[in-house]
CSV table of C-alpha atoms and ligand atoms in Angstrom, one decimal:
chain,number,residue,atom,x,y,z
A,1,UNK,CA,0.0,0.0,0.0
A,2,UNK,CA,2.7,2.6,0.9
A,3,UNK,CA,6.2,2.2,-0.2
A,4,UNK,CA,9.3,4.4,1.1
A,5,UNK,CA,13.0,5.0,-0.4
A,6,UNK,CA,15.1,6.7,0.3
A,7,UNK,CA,13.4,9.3,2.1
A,8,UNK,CA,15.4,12.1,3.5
A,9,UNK,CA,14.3,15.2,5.5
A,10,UNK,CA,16.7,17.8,6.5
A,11,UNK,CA,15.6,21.0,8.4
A,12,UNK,CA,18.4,23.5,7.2
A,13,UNK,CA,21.8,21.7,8.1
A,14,UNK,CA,20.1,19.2,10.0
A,15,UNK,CA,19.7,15.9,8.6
A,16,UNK,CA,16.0,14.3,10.8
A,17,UNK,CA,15.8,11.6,8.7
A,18,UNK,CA,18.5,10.5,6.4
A,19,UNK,CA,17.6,7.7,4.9
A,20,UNK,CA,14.2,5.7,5.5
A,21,UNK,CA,13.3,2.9,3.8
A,22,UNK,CA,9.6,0.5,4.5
A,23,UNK,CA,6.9,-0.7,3.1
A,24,UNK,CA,3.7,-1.0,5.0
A,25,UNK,CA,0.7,-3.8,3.5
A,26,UNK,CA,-2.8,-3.1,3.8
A,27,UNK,CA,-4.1,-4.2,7.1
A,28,UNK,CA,-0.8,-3.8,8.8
A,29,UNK,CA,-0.3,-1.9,12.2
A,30,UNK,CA,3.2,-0.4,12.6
A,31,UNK,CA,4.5,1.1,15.6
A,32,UNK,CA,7.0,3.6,15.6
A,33,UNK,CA,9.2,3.5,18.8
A,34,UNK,CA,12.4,5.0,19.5
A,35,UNK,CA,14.5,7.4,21.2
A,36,UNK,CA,12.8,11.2,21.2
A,37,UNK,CA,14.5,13.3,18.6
A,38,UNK,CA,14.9,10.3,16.0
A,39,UNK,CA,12.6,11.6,13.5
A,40,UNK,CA,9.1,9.8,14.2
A,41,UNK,CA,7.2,12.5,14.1
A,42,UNK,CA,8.6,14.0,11.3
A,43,UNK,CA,8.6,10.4,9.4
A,44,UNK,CA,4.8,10.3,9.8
A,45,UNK,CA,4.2,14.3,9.0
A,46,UNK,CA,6.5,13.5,5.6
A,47,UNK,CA,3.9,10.5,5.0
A,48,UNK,CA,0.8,12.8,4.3
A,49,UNK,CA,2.8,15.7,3.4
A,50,UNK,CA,2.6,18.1,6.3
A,51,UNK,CA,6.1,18.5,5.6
A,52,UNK,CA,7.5,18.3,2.3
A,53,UNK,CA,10.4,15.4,1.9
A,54,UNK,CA,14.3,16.7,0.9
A,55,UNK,CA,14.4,13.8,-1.2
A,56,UNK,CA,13.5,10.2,-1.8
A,57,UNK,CA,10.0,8.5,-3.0
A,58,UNK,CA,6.9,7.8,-1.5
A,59,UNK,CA,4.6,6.0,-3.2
A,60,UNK,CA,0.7,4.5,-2.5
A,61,UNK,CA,-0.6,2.3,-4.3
A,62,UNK,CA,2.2,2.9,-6.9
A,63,UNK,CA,1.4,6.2,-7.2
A,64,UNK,CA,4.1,8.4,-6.5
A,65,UNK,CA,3.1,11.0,-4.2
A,66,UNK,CA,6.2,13.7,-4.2
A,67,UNK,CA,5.4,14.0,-7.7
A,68,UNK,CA,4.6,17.3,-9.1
A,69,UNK,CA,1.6,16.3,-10.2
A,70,UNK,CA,-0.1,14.8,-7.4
A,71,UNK,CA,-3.1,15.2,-6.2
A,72,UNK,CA,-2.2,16.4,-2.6
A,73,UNK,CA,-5.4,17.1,-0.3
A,74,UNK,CA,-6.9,13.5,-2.4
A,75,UNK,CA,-4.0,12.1,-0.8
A,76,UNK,CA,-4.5,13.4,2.6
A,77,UNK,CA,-7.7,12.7,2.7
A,78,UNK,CA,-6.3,8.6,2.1
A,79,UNK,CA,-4.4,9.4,5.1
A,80,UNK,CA,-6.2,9.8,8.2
A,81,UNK,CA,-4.0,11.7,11.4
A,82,UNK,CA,-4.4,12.0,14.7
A,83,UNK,CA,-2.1,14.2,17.0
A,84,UNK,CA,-0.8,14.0,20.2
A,85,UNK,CA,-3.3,17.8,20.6
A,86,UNK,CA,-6.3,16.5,18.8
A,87,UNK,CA,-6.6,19.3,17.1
A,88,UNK,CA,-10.4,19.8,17.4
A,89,UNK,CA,-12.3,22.9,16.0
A,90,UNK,CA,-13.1,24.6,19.3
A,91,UNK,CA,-15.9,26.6,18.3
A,92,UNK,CA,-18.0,23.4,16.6
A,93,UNK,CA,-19.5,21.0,18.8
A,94,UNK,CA,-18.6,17.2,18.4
A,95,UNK,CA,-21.0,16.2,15.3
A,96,UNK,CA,-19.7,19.8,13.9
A,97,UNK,CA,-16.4,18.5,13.5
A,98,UNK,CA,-17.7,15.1,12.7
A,99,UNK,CA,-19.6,16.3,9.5
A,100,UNK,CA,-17.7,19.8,8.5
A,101,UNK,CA,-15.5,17.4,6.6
A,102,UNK,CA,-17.4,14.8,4.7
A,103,UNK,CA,-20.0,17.8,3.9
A,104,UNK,CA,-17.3,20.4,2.7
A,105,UNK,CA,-14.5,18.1,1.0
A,106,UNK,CA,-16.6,14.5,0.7
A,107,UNK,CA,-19.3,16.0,-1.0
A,108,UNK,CA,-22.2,14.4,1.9
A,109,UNK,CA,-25.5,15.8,2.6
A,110,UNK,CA,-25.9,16.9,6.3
A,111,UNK,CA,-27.9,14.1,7.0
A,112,UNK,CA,-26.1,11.2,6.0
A,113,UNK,CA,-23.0,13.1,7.3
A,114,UNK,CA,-24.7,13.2,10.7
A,115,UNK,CA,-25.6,9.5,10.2
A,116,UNK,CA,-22.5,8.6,10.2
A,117,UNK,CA,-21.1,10.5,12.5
A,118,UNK,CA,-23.6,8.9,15.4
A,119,UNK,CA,-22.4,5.8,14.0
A,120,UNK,CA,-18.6,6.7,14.6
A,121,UNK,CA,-19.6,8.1,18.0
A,122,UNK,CA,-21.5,4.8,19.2
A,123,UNK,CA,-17.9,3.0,18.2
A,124,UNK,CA,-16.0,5.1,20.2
A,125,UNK,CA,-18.5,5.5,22.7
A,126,UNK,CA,-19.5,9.0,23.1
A,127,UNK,CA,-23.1,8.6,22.0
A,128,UNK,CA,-24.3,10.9,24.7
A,129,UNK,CA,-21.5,14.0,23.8
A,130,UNK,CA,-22.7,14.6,19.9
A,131,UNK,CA,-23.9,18.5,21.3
A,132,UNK,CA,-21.1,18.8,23.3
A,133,UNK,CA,-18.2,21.2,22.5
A,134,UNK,CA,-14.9,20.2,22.9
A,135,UNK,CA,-14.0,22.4,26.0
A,136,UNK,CA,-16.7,20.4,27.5
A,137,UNK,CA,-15.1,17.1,27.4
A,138,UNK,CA,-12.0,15.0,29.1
A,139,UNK,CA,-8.5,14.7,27.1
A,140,UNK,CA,-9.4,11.1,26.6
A,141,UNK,CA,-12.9,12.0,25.4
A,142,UNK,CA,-11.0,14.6,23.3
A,143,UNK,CA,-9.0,11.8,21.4
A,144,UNK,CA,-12.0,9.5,21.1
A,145,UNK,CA,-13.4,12.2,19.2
A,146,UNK,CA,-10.5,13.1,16.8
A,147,UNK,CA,-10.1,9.5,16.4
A,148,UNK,CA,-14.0,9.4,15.1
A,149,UNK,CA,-13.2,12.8,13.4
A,150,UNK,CA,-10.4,11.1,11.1
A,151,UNK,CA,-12.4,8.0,10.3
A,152,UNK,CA,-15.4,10.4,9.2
A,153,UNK,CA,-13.1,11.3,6.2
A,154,UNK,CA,-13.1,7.6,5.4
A,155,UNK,CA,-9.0,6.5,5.0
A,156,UNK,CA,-7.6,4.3,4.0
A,157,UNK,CA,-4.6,4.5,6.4
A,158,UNK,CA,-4.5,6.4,9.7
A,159,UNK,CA,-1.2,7.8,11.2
A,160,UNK,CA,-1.4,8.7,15.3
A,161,UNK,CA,1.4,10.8,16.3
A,162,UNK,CA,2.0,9.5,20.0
A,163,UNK,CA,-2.1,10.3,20.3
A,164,UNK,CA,-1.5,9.3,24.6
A,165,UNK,CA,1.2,11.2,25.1
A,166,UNK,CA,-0.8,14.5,26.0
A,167,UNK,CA,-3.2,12.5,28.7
A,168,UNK,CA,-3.8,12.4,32.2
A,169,UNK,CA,-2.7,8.1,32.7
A,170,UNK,CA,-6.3,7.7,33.7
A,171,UNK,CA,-7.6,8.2,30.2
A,172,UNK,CA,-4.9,6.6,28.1
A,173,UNK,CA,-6.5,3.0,28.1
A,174,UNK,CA,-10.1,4.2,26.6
A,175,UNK,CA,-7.9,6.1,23.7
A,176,UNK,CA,-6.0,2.6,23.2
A,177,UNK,CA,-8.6,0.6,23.3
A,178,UNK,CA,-10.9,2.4,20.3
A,179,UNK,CA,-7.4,1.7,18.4
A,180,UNK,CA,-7.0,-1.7,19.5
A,181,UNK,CA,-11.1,-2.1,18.1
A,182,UNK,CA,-9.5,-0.3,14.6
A,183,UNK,CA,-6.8,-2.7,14.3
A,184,UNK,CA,-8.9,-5.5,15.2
A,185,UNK,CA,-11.6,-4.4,12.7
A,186,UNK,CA,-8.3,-4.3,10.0
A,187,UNK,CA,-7.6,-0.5,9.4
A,188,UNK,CA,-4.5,0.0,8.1
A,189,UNK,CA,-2.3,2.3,10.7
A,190,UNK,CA,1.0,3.7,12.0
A,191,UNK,CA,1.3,4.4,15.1
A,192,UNK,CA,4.4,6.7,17.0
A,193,UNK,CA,4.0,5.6,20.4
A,194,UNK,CA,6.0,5.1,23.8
A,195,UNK,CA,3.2,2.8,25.3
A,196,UNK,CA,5.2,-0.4,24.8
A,197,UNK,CA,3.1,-2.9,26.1
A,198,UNK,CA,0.4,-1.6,23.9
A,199,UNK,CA,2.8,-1.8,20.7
A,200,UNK,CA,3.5,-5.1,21.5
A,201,UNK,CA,0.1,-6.0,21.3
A,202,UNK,CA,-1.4,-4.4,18.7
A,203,UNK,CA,1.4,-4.0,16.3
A,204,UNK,CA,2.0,-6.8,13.3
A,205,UNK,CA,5.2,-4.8,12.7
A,206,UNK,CA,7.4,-2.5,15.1
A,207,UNK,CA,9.6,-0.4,13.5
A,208,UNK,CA,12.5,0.9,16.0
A,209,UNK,CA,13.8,4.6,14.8
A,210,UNK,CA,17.0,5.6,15.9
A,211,UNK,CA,18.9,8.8,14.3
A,212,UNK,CA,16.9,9.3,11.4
A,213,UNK,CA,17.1,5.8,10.0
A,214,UNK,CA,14.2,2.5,10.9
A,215,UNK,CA,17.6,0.9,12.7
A,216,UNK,CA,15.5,-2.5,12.9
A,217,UNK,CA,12.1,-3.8,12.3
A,218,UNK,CA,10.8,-7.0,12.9
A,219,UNK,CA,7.6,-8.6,14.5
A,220,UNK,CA,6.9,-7.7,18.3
A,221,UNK,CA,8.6,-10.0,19.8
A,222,UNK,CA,11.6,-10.1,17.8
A,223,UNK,CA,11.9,-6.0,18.4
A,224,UNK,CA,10.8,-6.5,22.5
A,225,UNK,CA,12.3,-10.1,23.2
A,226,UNK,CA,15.4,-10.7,20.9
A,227,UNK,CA,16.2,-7.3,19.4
A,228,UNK,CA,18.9,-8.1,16.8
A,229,UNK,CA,20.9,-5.1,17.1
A,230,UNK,CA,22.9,-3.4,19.9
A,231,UNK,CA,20.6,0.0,19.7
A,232,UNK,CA,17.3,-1.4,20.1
A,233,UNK,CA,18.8,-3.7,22.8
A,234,UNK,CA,19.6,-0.6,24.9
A,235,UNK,CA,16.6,1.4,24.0
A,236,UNK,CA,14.1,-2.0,25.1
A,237,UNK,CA,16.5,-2.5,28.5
A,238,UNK,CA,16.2,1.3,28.8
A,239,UNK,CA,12.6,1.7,28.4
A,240,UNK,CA,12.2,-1.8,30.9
A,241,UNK,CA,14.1,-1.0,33.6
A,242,UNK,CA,14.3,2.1,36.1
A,243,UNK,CA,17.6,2.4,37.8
A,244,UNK,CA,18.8,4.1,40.7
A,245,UNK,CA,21.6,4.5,42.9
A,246,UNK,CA,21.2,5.3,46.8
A,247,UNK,CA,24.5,6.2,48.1
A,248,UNK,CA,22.9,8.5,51.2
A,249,UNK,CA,20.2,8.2,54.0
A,250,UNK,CA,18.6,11.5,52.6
A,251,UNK,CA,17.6,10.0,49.3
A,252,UNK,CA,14.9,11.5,47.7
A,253,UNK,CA,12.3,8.3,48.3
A,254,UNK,CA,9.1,10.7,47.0
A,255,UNK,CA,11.1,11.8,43.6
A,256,UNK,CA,11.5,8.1,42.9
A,257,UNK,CA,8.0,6.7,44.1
A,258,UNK,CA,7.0,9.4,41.3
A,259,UNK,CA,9.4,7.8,38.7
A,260,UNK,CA,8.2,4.3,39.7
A,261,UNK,CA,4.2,5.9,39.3
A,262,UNK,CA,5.3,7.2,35.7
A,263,UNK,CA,7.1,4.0,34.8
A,264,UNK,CA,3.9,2.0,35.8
A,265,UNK,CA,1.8,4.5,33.7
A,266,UNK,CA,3.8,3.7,30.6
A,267,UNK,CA,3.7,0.3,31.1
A,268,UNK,CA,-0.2,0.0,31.8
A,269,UNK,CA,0.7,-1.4,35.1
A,270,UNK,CA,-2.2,-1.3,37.8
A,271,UNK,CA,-1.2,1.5,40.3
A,272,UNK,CA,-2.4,-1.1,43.2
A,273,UNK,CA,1.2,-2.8,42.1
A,274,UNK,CA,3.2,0.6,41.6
A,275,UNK,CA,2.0,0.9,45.2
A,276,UNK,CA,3.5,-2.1,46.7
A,277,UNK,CA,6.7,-1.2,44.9
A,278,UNK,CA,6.9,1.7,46.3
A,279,UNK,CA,6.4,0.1,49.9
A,280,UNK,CA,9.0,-2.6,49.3
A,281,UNK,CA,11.6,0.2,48.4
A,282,UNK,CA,10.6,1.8,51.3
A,283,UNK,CA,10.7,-0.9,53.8
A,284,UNK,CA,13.8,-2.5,51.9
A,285,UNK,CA,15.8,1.4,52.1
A,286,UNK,CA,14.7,1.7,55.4
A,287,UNK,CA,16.6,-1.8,56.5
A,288,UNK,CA,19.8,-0.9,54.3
A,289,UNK,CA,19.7,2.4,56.3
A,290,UNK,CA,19.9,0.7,59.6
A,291,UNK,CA,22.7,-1.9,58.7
A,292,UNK,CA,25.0,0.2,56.3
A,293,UNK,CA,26.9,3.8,56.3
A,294,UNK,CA,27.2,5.4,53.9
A,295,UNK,CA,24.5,3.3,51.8
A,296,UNK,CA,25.6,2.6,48.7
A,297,UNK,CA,22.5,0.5,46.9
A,298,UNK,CA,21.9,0.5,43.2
A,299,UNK,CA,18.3,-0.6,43.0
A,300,UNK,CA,16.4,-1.6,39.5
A,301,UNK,CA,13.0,-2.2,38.7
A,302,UNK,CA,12.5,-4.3,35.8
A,303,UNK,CA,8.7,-4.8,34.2
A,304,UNK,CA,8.7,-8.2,32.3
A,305,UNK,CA,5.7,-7.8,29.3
A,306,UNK,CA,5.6,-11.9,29.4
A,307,UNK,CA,4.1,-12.2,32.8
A,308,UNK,CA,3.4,-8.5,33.4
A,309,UNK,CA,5.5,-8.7,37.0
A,310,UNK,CA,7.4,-6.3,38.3
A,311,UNK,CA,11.2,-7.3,40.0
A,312,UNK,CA,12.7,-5.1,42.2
A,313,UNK,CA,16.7,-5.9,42.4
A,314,UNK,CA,18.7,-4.3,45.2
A,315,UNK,CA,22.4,-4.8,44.6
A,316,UNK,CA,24.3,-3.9,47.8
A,317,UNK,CA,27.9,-3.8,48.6
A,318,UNK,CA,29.8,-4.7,51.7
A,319,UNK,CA,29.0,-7.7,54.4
A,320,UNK,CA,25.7,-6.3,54.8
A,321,UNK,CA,24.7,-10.1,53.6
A,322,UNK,CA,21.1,-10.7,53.2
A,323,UNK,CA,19.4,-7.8,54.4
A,324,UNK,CA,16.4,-10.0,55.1
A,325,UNK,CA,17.8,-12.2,57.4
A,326,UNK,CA,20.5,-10.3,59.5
A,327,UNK,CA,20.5,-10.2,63.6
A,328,UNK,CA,21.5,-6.1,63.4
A,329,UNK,CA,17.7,-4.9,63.3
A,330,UNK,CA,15.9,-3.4,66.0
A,331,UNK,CA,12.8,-5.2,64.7
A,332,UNK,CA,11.4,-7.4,62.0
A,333,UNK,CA,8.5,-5.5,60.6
A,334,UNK,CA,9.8,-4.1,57.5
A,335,UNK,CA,11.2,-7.7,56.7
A,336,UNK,CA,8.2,-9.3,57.9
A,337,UNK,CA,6.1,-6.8,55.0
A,338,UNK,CA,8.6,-7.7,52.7
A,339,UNK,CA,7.9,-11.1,53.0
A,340,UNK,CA,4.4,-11.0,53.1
A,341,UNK,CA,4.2,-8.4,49.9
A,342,UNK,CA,7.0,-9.4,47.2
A,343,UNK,CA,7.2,-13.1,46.2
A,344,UNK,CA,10.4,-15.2,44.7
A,345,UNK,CA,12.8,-13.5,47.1
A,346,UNK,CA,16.2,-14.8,46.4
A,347,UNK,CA,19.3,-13.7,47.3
A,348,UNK,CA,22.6,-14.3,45.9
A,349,UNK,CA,25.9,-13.2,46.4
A,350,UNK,CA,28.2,-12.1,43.4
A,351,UNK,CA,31.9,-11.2,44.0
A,352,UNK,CA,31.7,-8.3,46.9
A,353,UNK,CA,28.1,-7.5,46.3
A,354,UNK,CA,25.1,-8.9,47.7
A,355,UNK,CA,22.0,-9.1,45.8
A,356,UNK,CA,18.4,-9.4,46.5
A,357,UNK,CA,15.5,-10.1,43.6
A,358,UNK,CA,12.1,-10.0,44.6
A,359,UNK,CA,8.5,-9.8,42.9
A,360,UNK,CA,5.3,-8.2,42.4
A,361,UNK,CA,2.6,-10.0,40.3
B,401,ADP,P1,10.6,12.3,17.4
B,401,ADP,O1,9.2,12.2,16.9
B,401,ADP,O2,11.4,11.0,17.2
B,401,ADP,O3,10.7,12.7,18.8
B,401,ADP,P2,10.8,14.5,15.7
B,401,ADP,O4,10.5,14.0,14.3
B,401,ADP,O5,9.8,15.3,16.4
B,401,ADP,O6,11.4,13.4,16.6
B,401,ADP,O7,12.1,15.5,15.6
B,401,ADP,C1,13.3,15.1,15.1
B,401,ADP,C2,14.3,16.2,15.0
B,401,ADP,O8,13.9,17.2,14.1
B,401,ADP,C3,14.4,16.9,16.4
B,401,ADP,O9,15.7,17.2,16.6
B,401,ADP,C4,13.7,18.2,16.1
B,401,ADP,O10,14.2,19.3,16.9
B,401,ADP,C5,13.9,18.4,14.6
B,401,ADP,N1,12.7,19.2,14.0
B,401,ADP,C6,11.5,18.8,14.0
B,401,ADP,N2,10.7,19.7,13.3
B,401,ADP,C7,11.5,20.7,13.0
B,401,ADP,C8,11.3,22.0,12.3
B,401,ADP,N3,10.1,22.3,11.9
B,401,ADP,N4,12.4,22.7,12.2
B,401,ADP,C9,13.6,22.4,12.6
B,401,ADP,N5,13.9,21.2,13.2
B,401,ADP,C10,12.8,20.4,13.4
């Protein structure tokens, strides 16, 4: 359906993308992941023309689309796009911006545009907001409703440029899960997105941007399990694991229960288990605190997609030993929470350094 080569974008001096090459089928969902600054946005903004390439070809259905004689808004009307700001015409209320385009550029009476648009509004489910204006409505609501916009104008492919990134985390699943029903219902999309556990799931394809170039591109679990290339192996440890080193009894605990909050967020896990994290680092810090000084603790949270657990590693240096089950404590009840929270405890010790692995399911 669309085929890239070649395709370079340079903003003055500054090469974005410098050499992109894919082809995308009919039916397919890409995901676009990647370090920020790679050139995803501009990647997808290139593919329906919101920027003009520096050079190389895009074609659709072998029609090349850089060529002087293309029909440009036909083609951007093939090419649905939804943005991170949805982008909604304030002033009209939702089945205003549901029909101003099929009416004005399709060519549809009002009624069967207003048809249609109750229609889109019952799949995303905001049958009761068509009279609603958009100042009226949630940022998730918001999306639902630029999602429904784009489909009005009937694609044939849809590009989302990171379309959670502007939500509250409450209201990210409802915008991923009208996309999921797209992909499941076979619309053709590309998705730039740092919701990696949603990629992985929806995606037939994930291509992983780094500097301007897809660096590799595989199916999910090649790209999350066995990435093939030292870049997207750092980028997946990188965006799996949360890493911190405690080297003083003033740590900032609350600056990293809100790291752990936003790492949960990304990852779609429940907040119940960012909670429990957060008490096992507490309780765990709190121990290390009593039986070492200075501290010096690297701890590591690591989300695994395959069971959706959560392991918390504390690496430790000195004779501190197992933390767990030394005489030094002036009581056992942040050891005996421990236990009864985190599951698989096992503790090892490598070289100088002790190390403790626990879970949370
Ligand atoms: P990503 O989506 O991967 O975060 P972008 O495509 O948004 O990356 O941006 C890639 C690079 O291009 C960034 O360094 C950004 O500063 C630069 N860039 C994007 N748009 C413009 C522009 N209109 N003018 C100059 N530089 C730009």
């Amino acid at each position: 359906m669309i085929k890239i080569e070649h395709l370079v974008k340079q903003y003055g001096a500054t090469m974005v993308l410098s050499d992109i090459n894919a082809t995308i089928a009919k039916g397919e969902v890409i995901s676009i992941i990647g370090p920020s600054g790679t050139g995803k946005s501009t990647l997808l903004r290139c593919l329906n023309l919101l920027e003009q390439p520096s050079g190389g070809h895009i074609a659709i259905d072998g029609q090349d689309i850089l060529a002087r004689s293309a029909n440009v808004p036909l083609l951007r009307r093939r090419m649905g796009m939804v943005f991170q700001s949805f982008n909604l015409f304030a002033h009209l209320t939702v089945l205003g911006n549901l029909t101003i385009g099929p009416t004005r550029l399709l060519g549809k009476s009002k009624k069967e545009a207003e048809t249609k648009a109750q229609a889109l509004l019952k799949m995303v489910g905001l049958t009761d907001k068509a009279e609603s204006f958009p100042d009226e409505l949630s940022g998730g609501q918001k999306q639902r409703v630029a999602i429904a916009r784009c489909l009005s104008m009937e694609p044939e492919i849809i590009l989302f440029d990171e379309p959670t990134s502007a939500l509250d985390p409450t209201m990210v699943s409802e915008v991923l899960a009208v996309i999921r029903q797209l992909a499941r219902d076979g619309m053709t999309m590309a998705i730039v997105t740092h919701e990696m556990s949603f990629a992985r799931q929806v995606s037939t394809r994930v291509f992983y941007m780094d500097q301007g170039i897809i660096y590799e591109e595989g199916p999910p679990e090649q790209i999350f399990d066995a990435p093939q290339k030292e870049r997207t192996r750092d980028f997946i440890n990188r965006v799996r694991n949360l890493q911190v080193k405690v080297t003083s009894g003033d740590f900032d605990l609350y600056e990293w229960f809100g790291r752990i909050e936003h790492f949960c967020e990304k990852h779609l896990i429940p907040q119940k288990t960012a909670f429990t994290m957060e008490l096992l680092c507490e309780e765990l810090l709190e121990i290390y605190r009593t039986l070492m000084d200075p501290m010096d603790v690297d701890l590591t949270m690591a989300y695994s997609e395959m069971d959706q657990s959560l392991e918390l590693r504390a690496d430790s240096a000195g004779p501190v030993g197992n933390p767990l089950e030394t005489a030094n404590l002036p009581d056992r009840l942040g050891v005996n929470l421990i236990l009864n929270k985190a599951k698989d405890i096992q503790y090892s010790q490598v070289g100088t350094r002790n190390l403790l692995t626990m879970r949370v399911v």
